[in-house]
């Protein structure tokens, strides 16, 4: 991609109405555009990152037997009345009148909708297990939407729903899903800590959250250094220095961002909505459910909170919108740099090529702000048939012959 053609310019000043680093950096670097508090558009660079996160999520959900569907965002009241959640969620759910005074809502979560689909199609033990997921925008009327992509009123969510014959099968799948979540976050460059938490407003009595420790997090968790105890402070009274209830070591309080949440729903929704199956003896049983959420847009925000410095974003290779940022710093060499760009593109490398008529200082600053993992620089001082490379995380720099660059990028991205 030639940067002279790229839609979305970088901006020097931080937006006045943003306080979180993810919103400030993603806006300045041209990844997102704010429409109102908690509601953002994704510009070309931002959509590439979001798509990479969604594809990682998809591949790990498919690997544990998930089947992707897409449910509507617009819901009639009736299906929500079956679980009495039209009333109980009215603070957080966008609810309004459609034509003829009909009550409608925007999906804040999708248990009711997926159970309605399932009860029309599941009737026998032979129909189970089933694992359905979607990646879709959710809508929540958040009172505080000041954290950029970390807390949206409209935000991307992957929600998977498991349908099993009994509690034991649910437990087995729940632990598979926990491991799949660990893989997803690791592939996104995040170290997520599995944390015990309350069921929250949406679903069950108990749940597990996946928390990423960062000083900018909105959540607070209690962590035992031995790794045998982690709880959200919502359900835990312990303070830094108190004894771990399992091993007696001193625990500490850590600021964190929740990036995923999984729940054992049991038979709650099946009871309320009549989702049953005939077991092997022909006896009617309730389907046992779980639900498993990850917010791809929130993961994007969390990655920026964890990976940035005072110059800009530092993307992990797996999520960067392009593999390399090719910088032409000497206009005398523009024909040569065009050729390098074409060769790399033909070799299958994703390259953002800064071909603009701007000063070297502006180009280098923009490259740091945008945060691709490696800069490939062709300037007045670079020798013949070679360029200079610099890794964005400052871990390496040096010179490369042109015919070595594609291999170098492939190696870098294999790690
Ligand atoms: Zn402990």
Coordinates of C-alpha atoms and ligand atoms in Angstrom, one line a residue:
X1 CA 0.0 0.0 0.0
X2 CA 1.3 3.4 -1.0
X3 CA 1.0 5.8 2.0
X4 CA 0.3 8.6 -0.4
X5 CA -3.0 6.8 -1.3
X6 CA -3.8 5.6 2.2
X7 CA -7.1 7.0 3.6
X8 CA -6.6 8.4 7.1
X9 CA -3.8 10.8 8.0
X10 CA -1.7 10.9 11.1
X11 CA -2.4 13.8 13.5
X12 CA 0.2 15.4 15.8
X13 CA -2.1 16.5 18.7
X14 CA -4.0 14.1 20.9
X15 CA -7.8 14.4 20.6
X16 CA -9.1 16.7 23.3
X17 CA -11.9 14.5 24.5
X18 CA -9.9 11.2 24.9
X19 CA -8.0 10.2 28.1
X20 CA -7.0 6.6 27.4
X21 CA -3.8 5.8 25.5
X22 CA -5.5 3.3 23.2
X23 CA -8.0 6.0 22.0
X24 CA -5.3 8.7 21.7
X25 CA -2.8 6.6 19.8
X26 CA -5.2 4.8 17.5
X27 CA -6.9 8.1 16.6
X28 CA -3.6 10.0 16.1
X29 CA -2.2 7.2 13.9
X30 CA -5.3 7.0 11.7
X31 CA -6.7 3.7 12.8
X32 CA -10.1 4.8 14.2
X33 CA -12.5 7.7 14.1
X34 CA -14.7 8.6 17.0
X35 CA -18.4 9.3 16.2
X36 CA -19.4 9.7 19.9
X37 CA -18.4 8.4 23.3
X38 CA -17.9 4.6 23.0
X39 CA -18.7 4.5 19.3
X40 CA -15.8 4.3 16.7
X41 CA -15.4 3.7 13.0
X42 CA -12.5 1.6 11.8
X43 CA -10.4 3.2 9.1
X44 CA -8.4 1.1 6.6
X45 CA -5.5 0.5 9.0
X46 CA -7.8 -0.2 12.0
X47 CA -10.0 -2.6 10.1
X48 CA -7.0 -4.7 9.1
X49 CA -6.0 -5.1 12.7
X50 CA -9.5 -5.9 13.8
X51 CA -9.8 -8.5 11.0
X52 CA -6.6 -10.2 12.1
X53 CA -7.8 -10.5 15.7
X54 CA -11.2 -11.9 14.5
X55 CA -9.4 -14.4 12.3
X56 CA -7.2 -15.6 15.2
X57 CA -10.4 -16.0 17.3
X58 CA -12.2 -17.8 14.4
X59 CA -9.4 -20.3 13.9
X60 CA -9.2 -21.3 17.6
X61 CA -13.0 -21.5 17.9
X62 CA -13.2 -23.7 14.8
X63 CA -10.4 -25.9 16.3
X64 CA -12.6 -26.8 19.3
X65 CA -15.6 -27.6 17.2
X66 CA -17.3 -24.2 17.0
X67 CA -19.5 -23.5 14.0
X68 CA -19.9 -19.8 13.0
X69 CA -23.3 -18.3 12.5
X70 CA -24.6 -14.7 12.4
X71 CA -27.5 -13.6 14.5
X72 CA -29.4 -10.3 14.1
X73 CA -28.6 -7.2 16.2
X74 CA -32.3 -6.1 16.2
X75 CA -34.5 -8.1 18.5
X76 CA -38.2 -8.2 19.4
X77 CA -39.2 -7.8 23.1
X78 CA -41.1 -11.1 23.2
X79 CA -38.1 -13.4 23.2
X80 CA -36.4 -11.3 26.0
X81 CA -39.6 -11.5 28.1
X82 CA -39.3 -15.3 28.2
X83 CA -36.3 -14.9 30.5
X84 CA -37.6 -11.7 32.1
X85 CA -34.4 -10.0 31.0
X86 CA -36.2 -7.3 29.0
X87 CA -36.9 -5.8 32.5
X88 CA -33.7 -6.7 34.3
X89 CA -31.4 -5.5 31.5
X90 CA -33.3 -2.3 30.7
X91 CA -30.5 0.0 32.1
X92 CA -27.9 -1.5 29.9
X93 CA -29.9 -2.5 26.8
X94 CA -30.9 0.0 24.1
X95 CA -34.7 -0.4 24.0
X96 CA -37.1 1.6 21.8
X97 CA -40.4 1.5 19.8
X98 CA -40.6 0.4 16.2
X99 CA -43.5 0.7 13.8
X100 CA -46.9 0.3 15.4
X101 CA -45.5 0.8 18.8
X102 CA -43.7 -2.6 18.8
X103 CA -41.0 -2.9 21.5
X104 CA -37.5 -3.5 20.0
X105 CA -34.0 -3.8 21.4
X106 CA -30.4 -3.9 20.2
X107 CA -28.5 -7.0 21.2
X108 CA -26.5 -6.5 24.4
X109 CA -25.9 -10.3 24.4
X110 CA -27.5 -13.2 22.5
X111 CA -28.5 -16.0 24.9
X112 CA -32.2 -15.6 24.1
X113 CA -31.7 -15.5 20.4
X114 CA -29.4 -18.5 20.2
X115 CA -31.7 -20.6 22.5
X116 CA -34.6 -19.7 20.2
X117 CA -32.7 -21.0 17.2
X118 CA -31.5 -24.1 19.1
X119 CA -35.0 -25.1 20.5
X120 CA -36.3 -25.3 16.9
X121 CA -33.5 -27.7 15.9
X122 CA -32.5 -29.8 18.9
X123 CA -34.8 -32.5 20.0
X124 CA -32.7 -35.6 20.6
X125 CA -29.4 -36.5 22.3
X126 CA -28.2 -37.2 18.8
X127 CA -28.3 -33.5 18.1
X128 CA -25.8 -32.8 20.9
X129 CA -23.3 -31.4 21.5
X130 CA -23.4 -28.2 19.5
X131 CA -21.1 -25.2 19.7
X132 CA -22.3 -22.1 17.9
X133 CA -20.5 -18.8 17.8
X134 CA -20.8 -15.5 16.0
X135 CA -18.6 -12.4 15.7
X136 CA -20.9 -9.4 15.7
X137 CA -21.3 -5.9 17.1
X138 CA -23.0 -5.7 20.6
X139 CA -24.7 -2.6 21.9
X140 CA -24.6 -1.6 25.6
X141 CA -25.7 1.7 27.1
X142 CA -22.6 2.0 29.2
X143 CA -22.6 4.8 31.8
X144 CA -18.8 5.3 31.5
X145 CA -17.5 5.0 27.9
X146 CA -14.3 7.0 28.4
X147 CA -11.7 4.2 27.7
X148 CA -11.6 4.2 23.9
X149 CA -12.0 0.6 22.6
X150 CA -11.9 -0.8 26.1
X151 CA -15.5 0.1 26.8
X152 CA -17.7 0.7 23.9
X153 CA -21.4 1.4 23.5
X154 CA -21.1 -0.5 20.2
X155 CA -18.3 -3.0 20.1
X156 CA -17.2 -6.1 18.4
X157 CA -17.8 -9.4 20.3
X158 CA -17.2 -13.1 19.6
X159 CA -19.8 -15.0 21.6
X160 CA -19.9 -18.8 21.6
X161 CA -22.7 -20.9 23.1
X162 CA -22.2 -24.5 24.1
X163 CA -25.1 -27.0 24.2
X164 CA -24.4 -30.3 26.0
X165 CA -26.4 -33.2 27.4
X166 CA -25.1 -32.9 31.0
X167 CA -22.9 -31.0 33.4
X168 CA -19.9 -33.3 32.9
X169 CA -19.8 -32.6 29.1
X170 CA -20.1 -28.9 29.8
X171 CA -17.1 -29.1 32.2
X172 CA -15.0 -30.9 29.6
X173 CA -15.9 -28.3 26.9
X174 CA -15.4 -25.4 29.4
X175 CA -11.8 -26.5 30.0
X176 CA -11.2 -26.9 26.2
X177 CA -12.5 -23.4 25.7
X178 CA -10.3 -22.0 28.5
X179 CA -7.3 -23.5 26.8
X180 CA -8.4 -22.1 23.4
X181 CA -8.7 -18.7 25.0
X182 CA -5.2 -18.9 26.3
X183 CA -4.0 -19.7 22.8
X184 CA -6.0 -16.7 21.3
X185 CA -4.5 -14.2 23.7
X186 CA -1.0 -15.6 23.3
X187 CA -1.3 -15.3 19.5
X188 CA -2.4 -11.7 20.1
X189 CA 0.7 -11.0 22.2
X190 CA -1.2 -10.8 25.5
X191 CA -0.6 -12.7 28.7
X192 CA -4.1 -13.3 30.0
X193 CA -4.6 -14.4 33.6
X194 CA -7.5 -16.6 34.3
X195 CA -9.5 -15.0 37.1
X196 CA -12.5 -16.1 39.2
X197 CA -15.3 -13.5 39.0
X198 CA -19.0 -13.1 39.6
X199 CA -21.6 -14.0 37.0
X200 CA -22.3 -10.3 36.4
X201 CA -25.6 -8.8 35.2
X202 CA -25.8 -10.9 32.1
X203 CA -25.7 -14.6 32.9
X204 CA -24.8 -16.9 35.7
X205 CA -23.6 -17.1 39.3
X206 CA -20.0 -17.7 38.6
X207 CA -17.6 -17.1 35.7
X208 CA -13.9 -16.9 34.7
X209 CA -12.4 -13.7 33.3
X210 CA -9.3 -13.4 31.3
X211 CA -7.4 -10.4 32.6
X212 CA -4.4 -8.6 31.2
X213 CA -2.3 -6.8 33.8
X214 CA -1.6 -3.2 32.9
X215 CA -1.4 -0.1 35.1
X216 CA -4.1 1.5 32.8
X217 CA -6.7 -1.2 33.4
X218 CA -10.1 -0.4 34.8
X219 CA -10.3 -3.7 36.7
X220 CA -8.4 -4.8 39.8
X221 CA -7.5 -8.4 40.6
X222 CA -6.0 -10.2 43.6
X223 CA -3.1 -12.4 42.5
X224 CA -1.2 -15.0 44.5
X225 CA 2.5 -15.1 43.2
X226 CA 2.3 -19.0 43.4
X227 CA -0.4 -18.9 40.7
X228 CA -3.0 -20.9 42.7
X229 CA -5.4 -18.0 43.4
X230 CA -6.6 -15.1 41.2
X231 CA -9.9 -13.3 41.9
X232 CA -11.5 -10.1 40.8
X233 CA -11.9 -7.6 43.6
X234 CA -15.6 -7.7 42.9
X235 CA -15.8 -10.9 44.8
X236 CA -12.6 -10.7 46.9
X237 CA -11.9 -8.6 50.0
X238 CA -8.2 -9.4 50.2
X239 CA -5.6 -6.6 50.0
X240 CA -1.9 -6.5 49.0
X241 CA 0.0 -8.4 51.7
X242 CA -2.9 -10.5 52.9
X243 CA -2.5 -14.3 52.9
X244 CA -3.5 -16.5 50.0
X245 CA -6.3 -18.8 51.2
X246 CA -4.7 -21.7 49.3
X247 CA -1.0 -21.5 50.1
X248 CA -0.5 -18.7 52.6
X249 CA 1.8 -16.5 50.5
X250 CA 1.2 -12.8 50.4
X251 CA -1.1 -11.8 47.6
X252 CA -1.0 -8.5 45.6
X253 CA -3.5 -6.2 43.9
X254 CA -2.9 -5.7 40.2
X255 CA -4.7 -3.3 37.8
X256 CA -5.9 -5.1 34.7
X257 CA -8.1 -5.1 31.6
X258 CA -10.7 -7.8 31.1
X259 CA -10.4 -9.3 27.6
X260 CA -12.6 -12.4 27.8
X261 CA -15.2 -13.9 30.0
X262 CA -16.7 -17.4 30.2
X263 CA -19.7 -18.7 32.0
X264 CA -21.3 -22.0 33.0
X265 CA -25.0 -21.2 32.4
X266 CA -26.3 -24.7 33.3
X267 CA -30.0 -25.2 32.6
X268 CA -31.1 -21.6 33.3
X269 CA -32.0 -20.6 29.8
X270 CA -33.1 -24.0 28.8
X271 CA -35.7 -23.9 31.7
X272 CA -36.9 -20.5 30.9
X273 CA -37.3 -21.1 27.2
X274 CA -38.1 -24.8 26.9
X275 CA -34.9 -26.1 25.3
X276 CA -35.0 -29.8 25.9
X277 CA -33.9 -33.1 24.3
X278 CA -34.9 -36.7 24.6
X279 CA -32.1 -38.8 26.1
X280 CA -31.2 -42.3 25.1
X281 CA -34.1 -43.7 27.2
X282 CA -36.5 -41.3 25.6
X283 CA -36.7 -39.2 28.8
X284 CA -37.0 -35.4 28.4
X285 CA -33.9 -33.5 29.7
X286 CA -32.9 -29.8 29.7
X287 CA -29.9 -28.9 27.6
X288 CA -26.9 -27.7 29.6
X289 CA -25.3 -24.5 28.3
X290 CA -22.2 -22.3 28.6
X291 CA -21.3 -19.1 27.0
X292 CA -17.9 -17.7 26.1
X293 CA -17.1 -14.1 25.1
X294 CA -14.1 -12.2 23.7
X295 CA -14.2 -8.7 22.5
X296 CA -12.0 -8.3 19.4
X297 CA -12.2 -4.5 19.6
X298 CA -11.4 -4.6 23.2
X299 CA -8.4 -6.9 22.6
X300 CA -7.2 -4.3 20.0
X301 CA -7.5 -1.6 22.7
X302 CA -5.7 -3.7 25.3
X303 CA -2.8 -4.6 23.0
X304 CA -2.2 -0.8 22.4
X305 CA -2.4 -0.2 26.2
X306 CA 0.3 -2.9 26.7
X307 CA 2.4 -2.2 23.6
X308 CA 3.2 1.5 23.2
X309 CA 5.8 4.0 24.1
X310 CA 5.9 7.8 24.0
X311 CA 6.4 7.7 20.2
X312 CA 3.4 5.5 19.4
X313 CA 2.1 2.0 19.0
X314 CA 4.3 -1.1 18.9
X315 CA 2.2 -3.9 17.3
X316 CA 2.9 -7.6 17.8
X317 CA 3.8 -9.1 14.4
X318 CA 0.5 -11.2 14.4
X319 CA -1.7 -8.1 14.5
X320 CA 0.2 -5.4 12.6
X321 CA -1.8 -4.1 9.7
X322 CA 1.3 -4.5 7.5
X323 CA 4.5 -6.4 8.0
X324 CA 6.9 -3.6 7.2
X325 CA 7.0 0.1 6.7
X326 CA 9.2 1.0 3.8
X327 CA 10.4 4.6 4.1
X328 CA 11.8 6.6 1.2
X329 CA 13.9 9.3 2.8
X330 CA 15.8 10.5 -0.2
X331 CA 13.7 11.5 -3.2
X332 CA 16.7 10.9 -5.5
X333 CA 16.1 7.2 -4.8
X334 CA 12.4 7.0 -5.5
X335 CA 12.7 4.9 -8.6
X336 CA 14.9 2.4 -6.8
X337 CA 12.5 2.3 -3.8
X338 CA 9.5 1.8 -6.1
X339 CA 11.3 -1.2 -7.4
X340 CA 12.0 -2.6 -3.9
X341 CA 8.3 -2.1 -3.0
X342 CA 7.1 -4.0 -6.1
X343 CA 9.5 -6.9 -5.5
X344 CA 8.5 -7.3 -1.9
X345 CA 4.8 -7.1 -2.8
X346 CA 5.3 -9.7 -5.5
X347 CA 7.1 -11.9 -2.9
X348 CA 3.9 -11.8 -0.8
X349 CA 5.0 -9.3 1.8
X350 CA 2.5 -6.8 3.2
X351 CA 4.3 -3.5 2.9
X352 CA 3.2 0.0 3.7
X353 CA 5.3 2.2 1.5
X354 CA 5.8 5.8 2.6
X355 CA 6.2 7.4 -0.8
X356 CA 4.9 10.8 0.3
X357 CA 6.8 14.1 -0.4
X358 CA 7.4 14.7 3.3
X359 CA 10.6 15.3 5.3
X360 CA 12.6 12.4 6.8
X361 CA 11.6 13.6 10.3
X362 CA 7.9 13.5 9.6
X363 CA 8.1 10.0 8.0
X364 CA 10.1 8.5 10.8
X365 CA 7.8 10.0 13.4
X366 CA 4.7 8.7 11.6
X367 CA 6.3 5.3 11.3
X368 CA 6.8 5.2 15.0
X369 CA 3.3 6.3 15.7
X370 CA 1.7 3.8 13.3
X371 CA 3.9 1.1 14.9
X372 CA 4.6 -1.6 12.3
X373 CA 7.1 -4.1 13.6
X374 CA 9.9 -3.1 11.2
X375 CA 11.0 0.0 9.3
X376 CA 12.9 -0.5 6.0
X377 CA 14.7 2.7 5.3
X378 CA 16.2 3.9 2.0
X379 CA 17.9 7.2 2.5
X380 CA 20.9 9.3 1.3
X381 CA 23.3 7.3 3.5
X382 CA 22.2 3.8 2.6
X383 CA 24.6 2.0 0.4
X384 CA 24.0 0.5 -3.0
X385 CA 21.5 -2.4 -3.2
X386 CA 20.9 -2.3 0.5
X387 CA 18.6 -0.7 3.0
X388 CA 18.6 -0.1 6.7
X389 CA 16.2 -1.9 9.0
X390 CA 15.0 -1.0 12.5
X391 CA 12.7 -3.0 14.6
X392 CA 10.0 -0.9 16.3
X393 CA 10.6 -2.4 19.7
X394 CA 14.3 -1.4 19.4
X395 CA 15.5 -4.9 19.8
X396 CA 17.5 -4.9 16.6
X397 CA 18.7 -2.8 13.6
X398 CA 21.2 -3.2 10.8
X399 CA 21.6 -3.3 7.1
X400 CA 20.2 -5.8 4.5
X401 CA 20.9 -6.4 0.8
X402 CA 17.7 -6.0 -1.2
X403 CA 17.5 -9.6 -2.2
X404 CA 17.6 -10.6 1.5
X405 CA 14.6 -8.5 2.7
X406 CA 11.8 -10.8 1.9
X407 CA 13.5 -13.7 3.7
X408 CA 14.2 -11.4 6.6
X409 CA 10.5 -10.5 6.9
X410 CA 9.4 -14.1 6.6
X411 CA 11.8 -15.1 9.5
X412 CA 10.6 -12.2 11.6
X413 CA 7.0 -13.2 11.2
X414 CA 7.6 -16.9 11.8
X415 CA 8.7 -16.3 15.3
Ligands
LIG1 ZN1 -1.4 -19.0 46.7

